[in-house]
Amino acid sequence: MWVSIACAALFVHLNCLGIIAVSPWSPQAAAKSFSRLPGLHDLQQPVVTPNICGVDDVDRVPCGEPGIDDAQCGAINCCFDGQQCYYGRTATVQCTIDGQFVLVVARDTTLPRLSLDSISLLGGSDAPCSAVDSNADFAIYQFPVTACGTRAMDLGDYVVYENKMSSSYEVGVGPLGAITRDSHYELSFQCRYAATTVAALDVQLASNSPPMPVAASGPLMVELRLGSGQCVTKGCVQAQAAYTSYYGDADYPVTKVLREPVYVEVRILGRTDPNIALVLGRCWATSSPDPFSVPQWELLVDGCPYQHDRYLTTPIPVDGSSGLQFPSHYKRFVLKMFTFVDHDSMAHLQEKDLGDYVVYENKMSSSYEVGVGPLGAITRDSHYELSFQCRYAAMTVAALDVQLASNSPPMPVAASGPLMVELRLGSGQCVTKGCVQAQAAYTSYYGDADYPVTKVLREPVYVEVRILGRTDPNIALVLGRCWATSSPDPFSVPQWELLVDGCPNQHDRYLTTPIPVDGSSGLQFPSHYKRFVLKMFTFVDHDSMAHLQEKEEMLSQQDGSLLINLL
């Protein structure tokens, strides 16, 4: 729908183009009844996972022969709840007396959780090397020890059959480096056969998670609406309260004062797939209901605020704290109200009633700032005019003065001078119900003694950049390019872009998220701060696509494995 905003009898229409929904595809977990595996013998200790036996009843895979007791179940390294023996949340390798490998793999083997669709054996992932059964949390593989790329070694008293299971992972390739946010999972396993015994050995080399599934296409209905909620309690945040209610059809046209915030929301209707993510491309305003008419004014370009607007559109993050069932189906942003002006005369596009009198007239007026775009021109300054007249008639002389508008001047320009800028990482954690982590993170910060800081891949990293030692409220910090390196030298390679011209790197699947810093932050000079969140990653070799470090990923200010730089 096209939403109109009225100001001084003018209409501004908001439009969004290039709205993209990204929906990762994943097979629905089928509810299956697992058959018990025949002829199981000696079992090596599985990989240790916290709360290894915490498996939901519907997802449990039976382990061992029916009717075995607690001791027998423990002897084959499975879990027992008093009635049933079942596999725990780990990876388990077994060898059967008839020459079969049996692998039971849990999604919780890794952090982030492993995608069972991403793993394969040395011989590939086609039958008989594919899973013979699976549910939402487990996959079972069973194949001959001579199949699926298995290597055989004669060690005298034993014949050893060895294979390896590994997962694929997604790599982002930039002009100066390559990264991944997926761990690399490998499980090397063996079966040893002798005349009278069968032994199994499994070794976990690394833990990791898979790439996200591919997006599925389909028809989508999208709605644009304006938030009308107001703060009514002390400590309320207007940017949150605005979206508690919305203008309805009967409320339009909505009157707004120039520079007053306009809270916009775009949402997907009628879809319940939690994997769909709404991405806005271009959003612009027009002075008529025709979205392709001119004049036009850009609000978002390629999903980022229009950089030629002095009052930048501000994205508002929508996450789990919003209370929405599907936060990824929503996009919200705030713009400052404006009116269109004539491109040539720079006059406000509105009518003036000058009356029917013949008068002697003069006019006092003020200047105002105009933003000029390729398809239109706008202003956020009111146009102050005082028209005054003297009217003469045969018997009387009358004076009439009319104030048409009052306004405020453009914001003052910040004074130049040396600036000291500091980059630091937020360490605060939510400890109360209803707490918003993106706000709590900036209540405390890592100190020099805390580095290097260890982070799990894809874990949020809360970054703050601030100006030090300045008290000029007119100074505004603007970030240009922010990037990460694997060494303390900010110009070394590999590199990975976090912000480009102040906007998230569009070639990163896990976009850096700006966090607005305004008066509600409690900071004395909010314009001196910039905050954003990135998802933790590690660099990979550009040619081999191998991880450039081991499991633990670290952030360091001086000598760690991931350095954040500003330009």
Coordinates of C-alpha atoms in Angstrom, one line a residue:
M1 CA 0.0 0.0 0.0
W2 CA 1.2 3.6 -0.6
V3 CA 1.1 5.6 2.6
S4 CA 0.6 9.4 2.4
I5 CA 1.8 11.9 5.0
A6 CA 0.3 15.3 4.9
C7 CA 2.1 18.5 5.9
A8 CA 0.8 22.0 5.1
A9 CA -1.7 20.6 2.6
L10 CA 1.1 18.5 0.9
F11 CA 1.3 14.8 0.5
V12 CA 4.5 12.8 0.8
H13 CA 4.2 9.2 -0.4
L14 CA 6.5 6.4 0.8
N15 CA 7.5 3.7 -1.6
C16 CA 9.8 0.6 -1.4
L17 CA 11.2 -1.2 -4.4
G18 CA 13.3 -4.3 -4.6
I19 CA 11.9 -5.9 -1.5
I20 CA 13.6 -9.3 -1.2
A21 CA 12.7 -12.2 1.0
V22 CA 15.4 -14.6 1.7
S23 CA 14.1 -18.0 2.9
P24 CA 16.7 -20.7 3.8
W25 CA 15.4 -24.1 2.7
S26 CA 15.5 -27.1 5.0
P27 CA 13.8 -30.5 4.8
Q28 CA 11.0 -31.0 7.3
A29 CA 12.0 -33.3 10.0
A30 CA 10.1 -36.5 9.5
A31 CA 8.8 -38.3 12.6
K32 CA 10.3 -41.7 12.1
S33 CA 10.4 -44.9 14.1
F34 CA 14.0 -46.1 14.3
S35 CA 14.7 -49.8 14.1
R36 CA 17.3 -51.2 16.5
L37 CA 20.7 -51.9 15.0
P38 CA 21.8 -55.5 14.8
G39 CA 25.0 -57.1 16.1
L40 CA 26.6 -54.2 17.9
H41 CA 29.9 -54.8 19.6
D42 CA 32.6 -52.9 21.4
L43 CA 32.1 -49.1 21.4
Q44 CA 34.7 -46.3 21.8
Q45 CA 33.9 -43.4 24.1
P46 CA 31.8 -40.8 22.2
V47 CA 32.6 -37.2 22.0
V48 CA 31.8 -35.4 25.3
T49 CA 28.9 -33.0 25.1
P50 CA 27.3 -31.1 28.0
N51 CA 24.0 -32.7 29.1
I52 CA 24.7 -35.5 26.7
C53 CA 21.6 -37.5 27.7
G54 CA 19.1 -34.5 27.4
V55 CA 17.3 -35.8 24.4
D56 CA 13.5 -35.3 23.9
D57 CA 11.4 -38.5 24.0
V58 CA 10.2 -38.0 20.4
D59 CA 13.8 -37.7 19.0
R60 CA 15.4 -40.6 20.9
V61 CA 17.1 -43.4 18.9
P62 CA 17.1 -46.8 20.8
C63 CA 20.5 -48.2 21.6
G64 CA 21.4 -51.9 22.1
E65 CA 19.1 -54.9 22.3
P66 CA 15.6 -54.6 23.8
G67 CA 15.4 -55.1 27.6
I68 CA 19.0 -54.3 28.5
D69 CA 19.6 -52.8 31.9
D70 CA 21.5 -49.7 33.1
A71 CA 24.9 -51.4 33.4
Q72 CA 24.6 -52.9 30.0
C73 CA 23.5 -49.6 28.5
G74 CA 26.4 -47.8 30.1
A75 CA 28.9 -50.4 28.9
I76 CA 28.1 -49.4 25.3
N77 CA 28.2 -45.7 26.2
C78 CA 24.5 -44.9 25.8
C79 CA 22.0 -43.2 28.1
F80 CA 19.5 -45.0 30.3
D81 CA 16.4 -43.3 31.9
G82 CA 15.3 -46.3 33.9
Q83 CA 13.2 -47.8 31.1
Q84 CA 14.9 -47.2 27.8
C85 CA 18.5 -47.2 26.5
Y86 CA 19.1 -44.5 23.8
Y87 CA 21.9 -42.6 22.1
G88 CA 23.1 -39.4 23.6
R89 CA 23.7 -36.0 21.9
T90 CA 27.1 -36.8 20.4
A91 CA 28.7 -38.8 17.5
T92 CA 28.9 -42.6 18.0
V93 CA 30.8 -45.2 15.9
Q94 CA 30.0 -48.9 16.0
C95 CA 31.2 -52.0 14.1
T96 CA 29.1 -55.1 13.5
I97 CA 30.3 -58.7 13.3
D98 CA 29.0 -58.9 9.7
G99 CA 31.4 -56.1 8.5
Q100 CA 29.3 -53.0 8.8
F101 CA 30.0 -49.5 9.9
V102 CA 27.2 -47.9 12.0
L103 CA 27.4 -44.2 12.8
V104 CA 24.8 -42.3 14.9
V105 CA 25.4 -38.5 14.6
A106 CA 23.6 -35.8 16.7
R107 CA 23.1 -32.2 15.6
D108 CA 24.3 -31.1 19.0
T109 CA 27.8 -32.6 18.3
T110 CA 28.9 -29.1 17.3
L111 CA 28.3 -25.4 18.3
P112 CA 26.6 -23.9 16.3
R113 CA 24.5 -27.0 15.7
L114 CA 25.5 -29.3 12.9
S115 CA 23.3 -29.5 9.8
L116 CA 22.9 -33.2 9.1
D117 CA 22.5 -32.5 5.4
S118 CA 26.0 -31.0 5.1
I119 CA 28.0 -34.1 6.2
S120 CA 29.5 -36.7 3.8
L121 CA 31.9 -39.6 3.8
L122 CA 35.1 -40.1 1.8
G123 CA 33.0 -41.8 -0.9
G124 CA 30.5 -39.0 -1.1
S125 CA 26.9 -38.7 0.2
D126 CA 25.1 -41.0 -2.3
A127 CA 23.7 -44.5 -1.4
P128 CA 25.0 -46.5 0.3
C129 CA 26.9 -43.6 1.9
S130 CA 23.9 -41.6 2.7
A131 CA 21.9 -41.7 5.9
V132 CA 19.6 -44.7 6.2
D133 CA 17.4 -43.0 8.7
S134 CA 17.1 -39.6 10.5
N135 CA 14.9 -37.3 12.5
A136 CA 15.2 -33.7 13.5
D137 CA 18.2 -34.3 15.8
F138 CA 19.9 -37.5 14.7
A139 CA 21.1 -39.3 11.5
I140 CA 22.1 -42.9 11.2
Y141 CA 24.6 -44.2 8.7
Q142 CA 25.2 -47.9 8.0
F143 CA 27.4 -49.3 5.2
P144 CA 29.9 -52.1 4.5
V145 CA 33.4 -51.5 5.7
T146 CA 34.6 -52.0 2.1
A147 CA 32.4 -49.2 0.7
C148 CA 32.2 -45.4 0.7
G149 CA 35.9 -44.8 0.2
T150 CA 37.0 -46.8 3.2
R151 CA 40.8 -47.5 3.3
A152 CA 42.0 -50.9 4.5
M153 CA 45.3 -51.5 6.4
D154 CA 46.8 -54.9 7.3
L155 CA 48.5 -54.5 10.7
G156 CA 49.4 -58.2 11.2
D157 CA 47.0 -59.4 13.9
Y158 CA 44.4 -56.9 12.8
V159 CA 42.8 -55.6 9.6
V160 CA 41.9 -51.9 10.1
Y161 CA 39.2 -50.2 8.0
E162 CA 39.3 -46.4 8.2
N163 CA 36.9 -43.7 6.9
K164 CA 36.2 -40.1 7.6
M165 CA 33.1 -38.0 7.9
S166 CA 33.3 -34.3 7.3
S167 CA 30.9 -31.3 6.8
S168 CA 30.9 -28.6 4.1
Y169 CA 31.0 -25.0 5.2
E170 CA 30.1 -21.7 3.6
V171 CA 32.9 -19.3 2.6
G172 CA 32.5 -15.5 2.0
V173 CA 35.1 -14.3 -0.6
G174 CA 36.0 -10.6 -0.6
P175 CA 38.6 -8.7 -2.7
L176 CA 41.2 -8.8 0.1
G177 CA 40.3 -12.0 2.0
A178 CA 38.0 -14.9 2.7
I179 CA 36.1 -15.8 5.9
T180 CA 33.7 -18.3 7.3
R181 CA 31.3 -18.4 10.3
D182 CA 31.0 -22.2 10.1
S183 CA 33.2 -24.5 12.2
H184 CA 34.9 -27.4 10.3
Y185 CA 33.6 -30.7 11.6
E186 CA 35.6 -34.0 10.9
L187 CA 35.2 -37.4 12.4
S188 CA 37.8 -40.0 11.6
F189 CA 36.8 -43.6 12.6
Q190 CA 38.1 -47.1 12.3
C191 CA 37.0 -50.7 12.7
R192 CA 39.6 -53.4 13.6
Y193 CA 38.8 -57.0 12.8
A194 CA 40.7 -60.0 14.1
A195 CA 39.8 -63.7 14.3
T196 CA 37.8 -63.4 17.5
T197 CA 37.2 -59.8 18.2
V198 CA 35.8 -56.6 16.7
A199 CA 36.9 -53.2 17.9
A200 CA 35.8 -49.7 17.0
L201 CA 37.7 -46.4 17.3
D202 CA 36.4 -42.9 16.5
V203 CA 38.4 -39.6 16.8
Q204 CA 36.8 -36.2 16.5
L205 CA 39.3 -33.7 14.9
A206 CA 37.1 -30.6 14.8
S207 CA 33.6 -29.3 15.5
N208 CA 31.7 -27.1 13.2
S209 CA 28.4 -26.2 11.6
P210 CA 27.1 -26.2 8.0
P211 CA 26.2 -23.5 5.5
M212 CA 22.7 -22.1 5.7
P213 CA 20.2 -23.7 3.3
V214 CA 19.2 -22.2 0.0
A215 CA 16.3 -19.7 -0.2
A216 CA 13.1 -20.9 -1.7
S217 CA 11.1 -18.6 -4.0
G218 CA 7.3 -17.9 -3.6
P219 CA 4.7 -15.2 -3.7
L220 CA 4.8 -12.7 -0.9
M221 CA 2.4 -9.9 0.3
V222 CA 4.1 -6.9 1.9
E223 CA 2.5 -4.0 3.8
L224 CA 4.0 -0.6 4.7
R225 CA 2.5 1.2 7.7
L226 CA 3.3 4.1 10.1
G227 CA 3.7 3.7 13.9
S228 CA 1.5 6.0 16.0
G229 CA 2.3 4.8 19.6
Q230 CA 3.5 7.4 22.1
C231 CA 5.5 7.2 25.3
V232 CA 3.3 7.6 28.4
T233 CA 5.7 6.4 31.2
K234 CA 9.0 7.6 32.5
G235 CA 12.0 5.9 30.9
C236 CA 10.0 4.9 27.9
V237 CA 11.9 4.7 24.5
Q238 CA 9.9 6.4 21.8
A239 CA 11.5 4.3 19.0
Q240 CA 10.0 1.2 20.7
A241 CA 6.7 2.7 21.8
A242 CA 5.9 4.0 18.3
Y243 CA 5.3 0.5 17.1
T244 CA 2.8 -0.5 19.7
S245 CA 0.0 1.0 17.6
Y246 CA -0.4 2.1 13.9
Y247 CA -2.4 4.7 11.9
G248 CA -5.4 3.2 10.2
D249 CA -7.1 4.2 7.0
A250 CA -9.4 6.7 8.8
D251 CA -6.4 8.6 10.2
Y252 CA -4.9 9.6 6.8
P253 CA -3.8 12.2 5.8
V254 CA -1.5 12.3 8.9
T255 CA -0.1 15.8 9.8
K256 CA 3.5 16.0 10.8
V257 CA 5.7 19.0 11.7
L258 CA 8.9 19.4 9.7
R259 CA 11.8 17.3 11.2
E260 CA 9.3 15.4 13.4
P261 CA 10.2 11.6 13.4
V262 CA 8.1 9.4 11.1
Y263 CA 8.2 5.7 12.2
V264 CA 7.9 3.4 9.2
E265 CA 7.4 -0.4 9.3
V266 CA 7.4 -2.8 6.3
R267 CA 6.2 -6.4 7.0
I268 CA 5.5 -9.7 5.2
L269 CA 1.8 -10.8 5.5
G270 CA 0.4 -14.3 5.7
R271 CA 3.7 -16.2 6.0
T272 CA 4.8 -18.4 9.0
D273 CA 8.1 -19.6 7.7
P274 CA 10.7 -18.5 10.4
N275 CA 13.5 -18.8 7.9
I276 CA 12.2 -16.0 5.6
A277 CA 14.1 -12.7 6.0
L278 CA 12.8 -9.4 4.6
V279 CA 15.4 -7.2 3.0
L280 CA 14.6 -3.7 1.7
G281 CA 16.3 -2.5 -1.4
R282 CA 15.2 1.1 -2.4
C283 CA 12.7 3.2 -0.5
W284 CA 11.7 6.7 -1.7
A285 CA 9.1 9.4 -1.2
T286 CA 6.9 11.1 -3.9
S287 CA 4.6 14.1 -3.8
S288 CA 1.7 12.2 -5.5
P289 CA 0.2 8.7 -5.2
D290 CA 2.1 7.6 -8.3
P291 CA 5.3 6.0 -7.0
F292 CA 7.1 6.7 -10.3
S293 CA 6.2 10.4 -10.5
V294 CA 8.7 13.2 -9.8
P295 CA 9.8 14.8 -7.7
Q296 CA 11.2 11.9 -5.6
W297 CA 13.4 11.7 -2.6
E298 CA 15.5 8.7 -1.6
L299 CA 15.1 7.3 1.9
L300 CA 17.0 4.0 1.5
V301 CA 19.4 3.0 -1.3
D302 CA 20.4 -0.6 -1.5
G303 CA 19.0 -1.0 2.0
C304 CA 21.2 1.8 3.5
P305 CA 20.3 5.4 4.5
Y306 CA 20.6 7.9 1.6
Q307 CA 23.9 9.5 2.2
H308 CA 23.0 12.9 0.5
D309 CA 20.3 13.5 3.1
R310 CA 21.6 15.6 6.0
Y311 CA 19.0 13.9 8.3
L312 CA 19.8 10.3 7.6
T313 CA 17.1 7.7 7.8
T314 CA 17.7 5.5 10.8
P315 CA 17.2 1.7 10.7
I316 CA 15.6 0.2 13.9
P317 CA 16.7 -3.4 14.6
V318 CA 13.9 -5.9 14.9
D319 CA 15.0 -8.9 16.9
G320 CA 13.7 -11.4 19.5
S321 CA 13.2 -8.7 22.1
S322 CA 10.5 -7.1 19.9
G323 CA 8.0 -9.7 21.0
L324 CA 7.1 -10.4 17.4
Q325 CA 6.6 -14.1 16.4
F326 CA 8.7 -13.7 13.3
P327 CA 11.1 -10.8 13.7
S328 CA 12.9 -11.5 10.4
H329 CA 9.6 -10.7 8.5
Y330 CA 9.8 -7.0 9.6
K331 CA 11.9 -4.0 8.8
R332 CA 11.6 -0.6 10.6
F333 CA 13.2 2.8 10.1
V334 CA 12.7 6.4 11.1
L335 CA 12.9 9.4 8.9
K336 CA 12.6 13.1 9.7
M337 CA 9.6 14.8 8.1
F338 CA 10.2 17.1 5.1
T339 CA 8.3 18.8 2.3
F340 CA 9.2 19.1 -1.4
V341 CA 10.4 22.3 -2.9
D342 CA 10.5 23.5 -6.5
H343 CA 13.8 22.5 -8.1
D344 CA 14.3 25.8 -9.9
S345 CA 12.9 28.4 -7.6
M346 CA 13.5 26.5 -4.4
A347 CA 10.1 27.7 -3.2
H348 CA 7.9 25.4 -1.0
L349 CA 5.4 23.5 -3.1
Q350 CA 2.3 24.9 -1.4
E351 CA -0.4 27.5 -2.2
K352 CA -0.6 31.0 -0.7
D353 CA -3.8 33.0 -0.3
L354 CA -2.9 36.7 -0.9
G355 CA -6.5 38.0 -0.9
D356 CA -8.3 40.2 -3.4
Y357 CA -7.1 43.6 -2.2
V358 CA -5.0 46.2 -4.1
V359 CA -2.3 47.0 -1.6
Y360 CA 1.2 48.3 -1.2
E361 CA 3.1 45.2 -0.1
N362 CA 6.5 44.1 1.0
K363 CA 7.8 40.9 2.4
M364 CA 10.4 39.7 5.0
S365 CA 11.6 36.1 4.5
S366 CA 14.3 33.7 5.8
S367 CA 16.7 31.5 3.9
Y368 CA 16.4 27.7 4.3
E369 CA 18.5 24.7 3.5
V370 CA 17.6 22.6 0.4
G371 CA 18.7 19.0 -0.3
V372 CA 18.9 18.4 -4.1
G373 CA 18.7 14.8 -5.4
P374 CA 18.7 13.5 -9.0
L375 CA 14.9 13.3 -9.1
G376 CA 13.8 16.0 -6.7
A377 CA 14.6 18.5 -4.0
I378 CA 13.4 18.8 -0.4
T379 CA 13.8 20.8 2.8
R380 CA 13.3 20.2 6.5
D381 CA 13.4 23.9 7.4
S382 CA 10.1 25.8 7.6
H383 CA 9.9 28.8 5.3
Y384 CA 9.5 32.0 7.4
E385 CA 7.7 34.8 5.7
L386 CA 6.1 38.0 7.0
S387 CA 4.0 39.7 4.3
F388 CA 2.9 43.2 5.3
Q389 CA 0.6 45.6 3.5
C390 CA -0.8 49.1 3.7
R391 CA -4.3 49.4 2.2
Y392 CA -5.6 52.8 1.2
A393 CA -9.2 53.7 0.6
A394 CA -11.1 57.0 0.3
M395 CA -11.9 57.3 4.0
T396 CA -9.6 54.8 5.8
V397 CA -6.0 53.6 5.9
A398 CA -5.6 50.0 7.2
A399 CA -2.5 47.9 7.9
L400 CA -2.5 44.1 7.7
D401 CA 0.4 41.8 8.6
V402 CA 0.2 38.0 8.1
Q403 CA 2.8 35.5 9.4
L404 CA 2.7 32.6 7.0
A405 CA 5.2 30.3 8.7
S406 CA 7.8 30.2 11.4
N407 CA 10.9 28.0 11.3
S408 CA 14.2 27.1 12.7
P409 CA 17.6 27.6 11.1
P410 CA 19.8 24.8 9.8
M411 CA 22.0 23.0 12.3
P412 CA 25.4 24.7 12.9
V413 CA 28.5 23.3 11.3
A414 CA 30.9 21.4 13.6
A415 CA 34.2 23.2 14.2
S416 CA 37.3 21.5 12.8
G417 CA 40.1 20.3 15.1
P418 CA 42.0 17.2 16.2
L419 CA 39.9 14.3 17.4
M420 CA 40.8 11.2 19.5
V421 CA 38.7 8.2 18.7
E422 CA 38.5 4.9 20.7
L423 CA 37.1 1.5 19.6
R424 CA 36.0 -0.9 22.3
L425 CA 33.9 -4.0 22.8
G426 CA 30.8 -4.2 25.0
S427 CA 30.9 -7.0 27.6
G428 CA 27.6 -6.4 29.5
Q429 CA 25.1 -9.3 29.8
C430 CA 21.3 -9.4 30.4
V431 CA 20.6 -10.5 34.0
T432 CA 16.9 -9.5 34.3
K433 CA 13.7 -10.7 32.6
G434 CA 12.8 -8.5 29.6
C435 CA 16.3 -7.2 29.2
V436 CA 17.5 -6.3 25.7
Q437 CA 21.0 -7.7 25.0
A438 CA 21.8 -5.0 22.4
Q439 CA 21.4 -2.4 25.2
A440 CA 22.9 -4.4 28.1
A441 CA 26.0 -5.1 26.1
Y442 CA 27.1 -1.5 26.4
T443 CA 26.8 -1.2 30.1
S444 CA 30.3 -2.5 30.6
Y445 CA 33.4 -3.0 28.3
Y446 CA 36.3 -5.4 28.0
G447 CA 39.5 -3.9 29.5
D448 CA 43.2 -4.5 28.4
A449 CA 43.5 -7.4 30.8
D450 CA 40.6 -9.3 29.2
Y451 CA 42.2 -9.6 25.8
P452 CA 42.3 -11.8 23.8
V453 CA 38.5 -12.3 24.0
T454 CA 37.3 -15.7 23.0
K455 CA 34.1 -15.9 20.9
V456 CA 32.1 -18.8 19.3
L457 CA 31.6 -18.5 15.5
R458 CA 28.4 -16.4 14.8
E459 CA 28.3 -15.1 18.4
P460 CA 27.4 -11.4 18.4
V461 CA 30.3 -9.0 18.9
Y462 CA 29.2 -5.6 20.2
V463 CA 31.4 -2.8 18.9
E464 CA 31.5 0.9 20.0
V465 CA 33.5 3.8 18.5
R466 CA 33.5 7.1 20.4
I467 CA 35.1 10.5 20.3
L468 CA 37.2 11.3 23.4
G469 CA 37.7 14.6 25.2
R470 CA 35.3 16.7 23.3
T471 CA 32.2 18.5 24.6
D472 CA 30.8 20.2 21.4
P473 CA 27.2 18.8 21.0
N474 CA 27.3 19.8 17.3
I475 CA 30.0 17.2 16.5
A476 CA 28.7 14.0 14.9
L477 CA 30.8 10.9 14.5
V478 CA 30.4 9.3 11.0
L479 CA 32.1 6.0 10.3
G480 CA 33.4 5.5 6.7
R481 CA 35.2 2.1 6.3
C482 CA 35.5 -0.5 9.1
W483 CA 37.3 -3.8 8.4
A484 CA 38.9 -6.8 10.1
T485 CA 42.4 -8.2 9.7
S486 CA 44.1 -11.3 11.1
S487 CA 47.2 -9.4 12.3
P488 CA 47.8 -6.1 14.2
D489 CA 48.8 -4.4 10.9
P490 CA 45.6 -2.7 9.7
F491 CA 46.8 -2.8 6.1
S492 CA 47.8 -6.4 6.0
V493 CA 45.8 -9.1 4.1
P494 CA 43.6 -11.0 4.5
Q495 CA 41.0 -8.3 5.3
W496 CA 37.2 -8.5 5.6
E497 CA 34.9 -5.4 5.3
L498 CA 32.4 -4.7 8.1
L499 CA 31.2 -1.3 7.0
V500 CA 31.6 0.3 3.6
D501 CA 30.8 4.0 3.4
G502 CA 29.1 3.6 6.7
C503 CA 26.8 0.8 5.6
P504 CA 27.0 -2.9 6.2
N505 CA 29.1 -4.9 3.7
Q506 CA 26.4 -6.2 1.3
H507 CA 28.6 -9.2 0.3
D508 CA 28.5 -10.6 3.9
R509 CA 25.6 -13.0 4.4
Y510 CA 25.5 -12.0 8.1
L511 CA 25.2 -8.3 7.8
T512 CA 26.7 -6.0 10.3
T513 CA 23.9 -4.3 12.3
P514 CA 24.0 -0.6 13.2
I515 CA 22.6 0.2 16.7
P516 CA 21.1 3.7 17.0
V517 CA 22.5 5.9 19.7
D518 CA 20.1 8.7 20.7
G519 CA 18.9 10.6 23.7
S520 CA 17.5 7.5 25.3
S521 CA 21.0 6.0 25.6
G522 CA 21.7 8.2 28.7
L523 CA 24.9 9.5 27.1
Q524 CA 25.8 13.2 27.4
F525 CA 26.7 13.5 23.7
P526 CA 25.0 10.7 21.8
S527 CA 26.3 12.1 18.4
H528 CA 29.8 11.3 19.6
Y529 CA 29.1 7.6 19.5
K530 CA 28.6 4.8 16.9
R531 CA 27.7 1.3 17.7
F532 CA 27.2 -1.8 15.6
V533 CA 27.0 -5.6 16.0
L534 CA 28.9 -8.2 13.9
K535 CA 28.7 -12.0 13.9
M536 CA 32.0 -13.6 14.9
F537 CA 33.9 -15.3 12.0
T538 CA 37.4 -16.7 11.2
F539 CA 39.6 -16.1 8.2
V540 CA 40.1 -19.0 5.7
D541 CA 42.7 -19.5 3.1
H542 CA 41.6 -17.9 -0.2
D543 CA 42.9 -20.9 -2.3
S544 CA 42.3 -24.0 -0.2
M545 CA 39.3 -22.5 1.8
A546 CA 40.8 -24.1 4.9
H547 CA 40.4 -22.4 8.3
L548 CA 43.4 -20.3 9.2
Q549 CA 43.1 -21.2 12.9
E550 CA 41.9 -23.9 15.3
K551 CA 38.5 -24.1 17.0
E552 CA 38.6 -21.1 19.3
E553 CA 38.2 -17.8 17.6
M554 CA 39.6 -14.7 19.4
L555 CA 39.2 -11.0 19.3
S556 CA 42.3 -8.9 20.3
Q557 CA 43.2 -5.2 20.3
Q558 CA 46.9 -6.0 19.9
D559 CA 47.9 -9.5 19.2
G560 CA 44.8 -11.8 18.6
S561 CA 43.5 -13.5 15.6
L562 CA 40.9 -10.9 14.5
L563 CA 41.6 -7.1 14.6
I564 CA 38.9 -4.4 13.8
N565 CA 40.2 -1.3 12.1
L566 CA 38.7 2.1 11.2
L567 CA 39.4 4.5 8.4

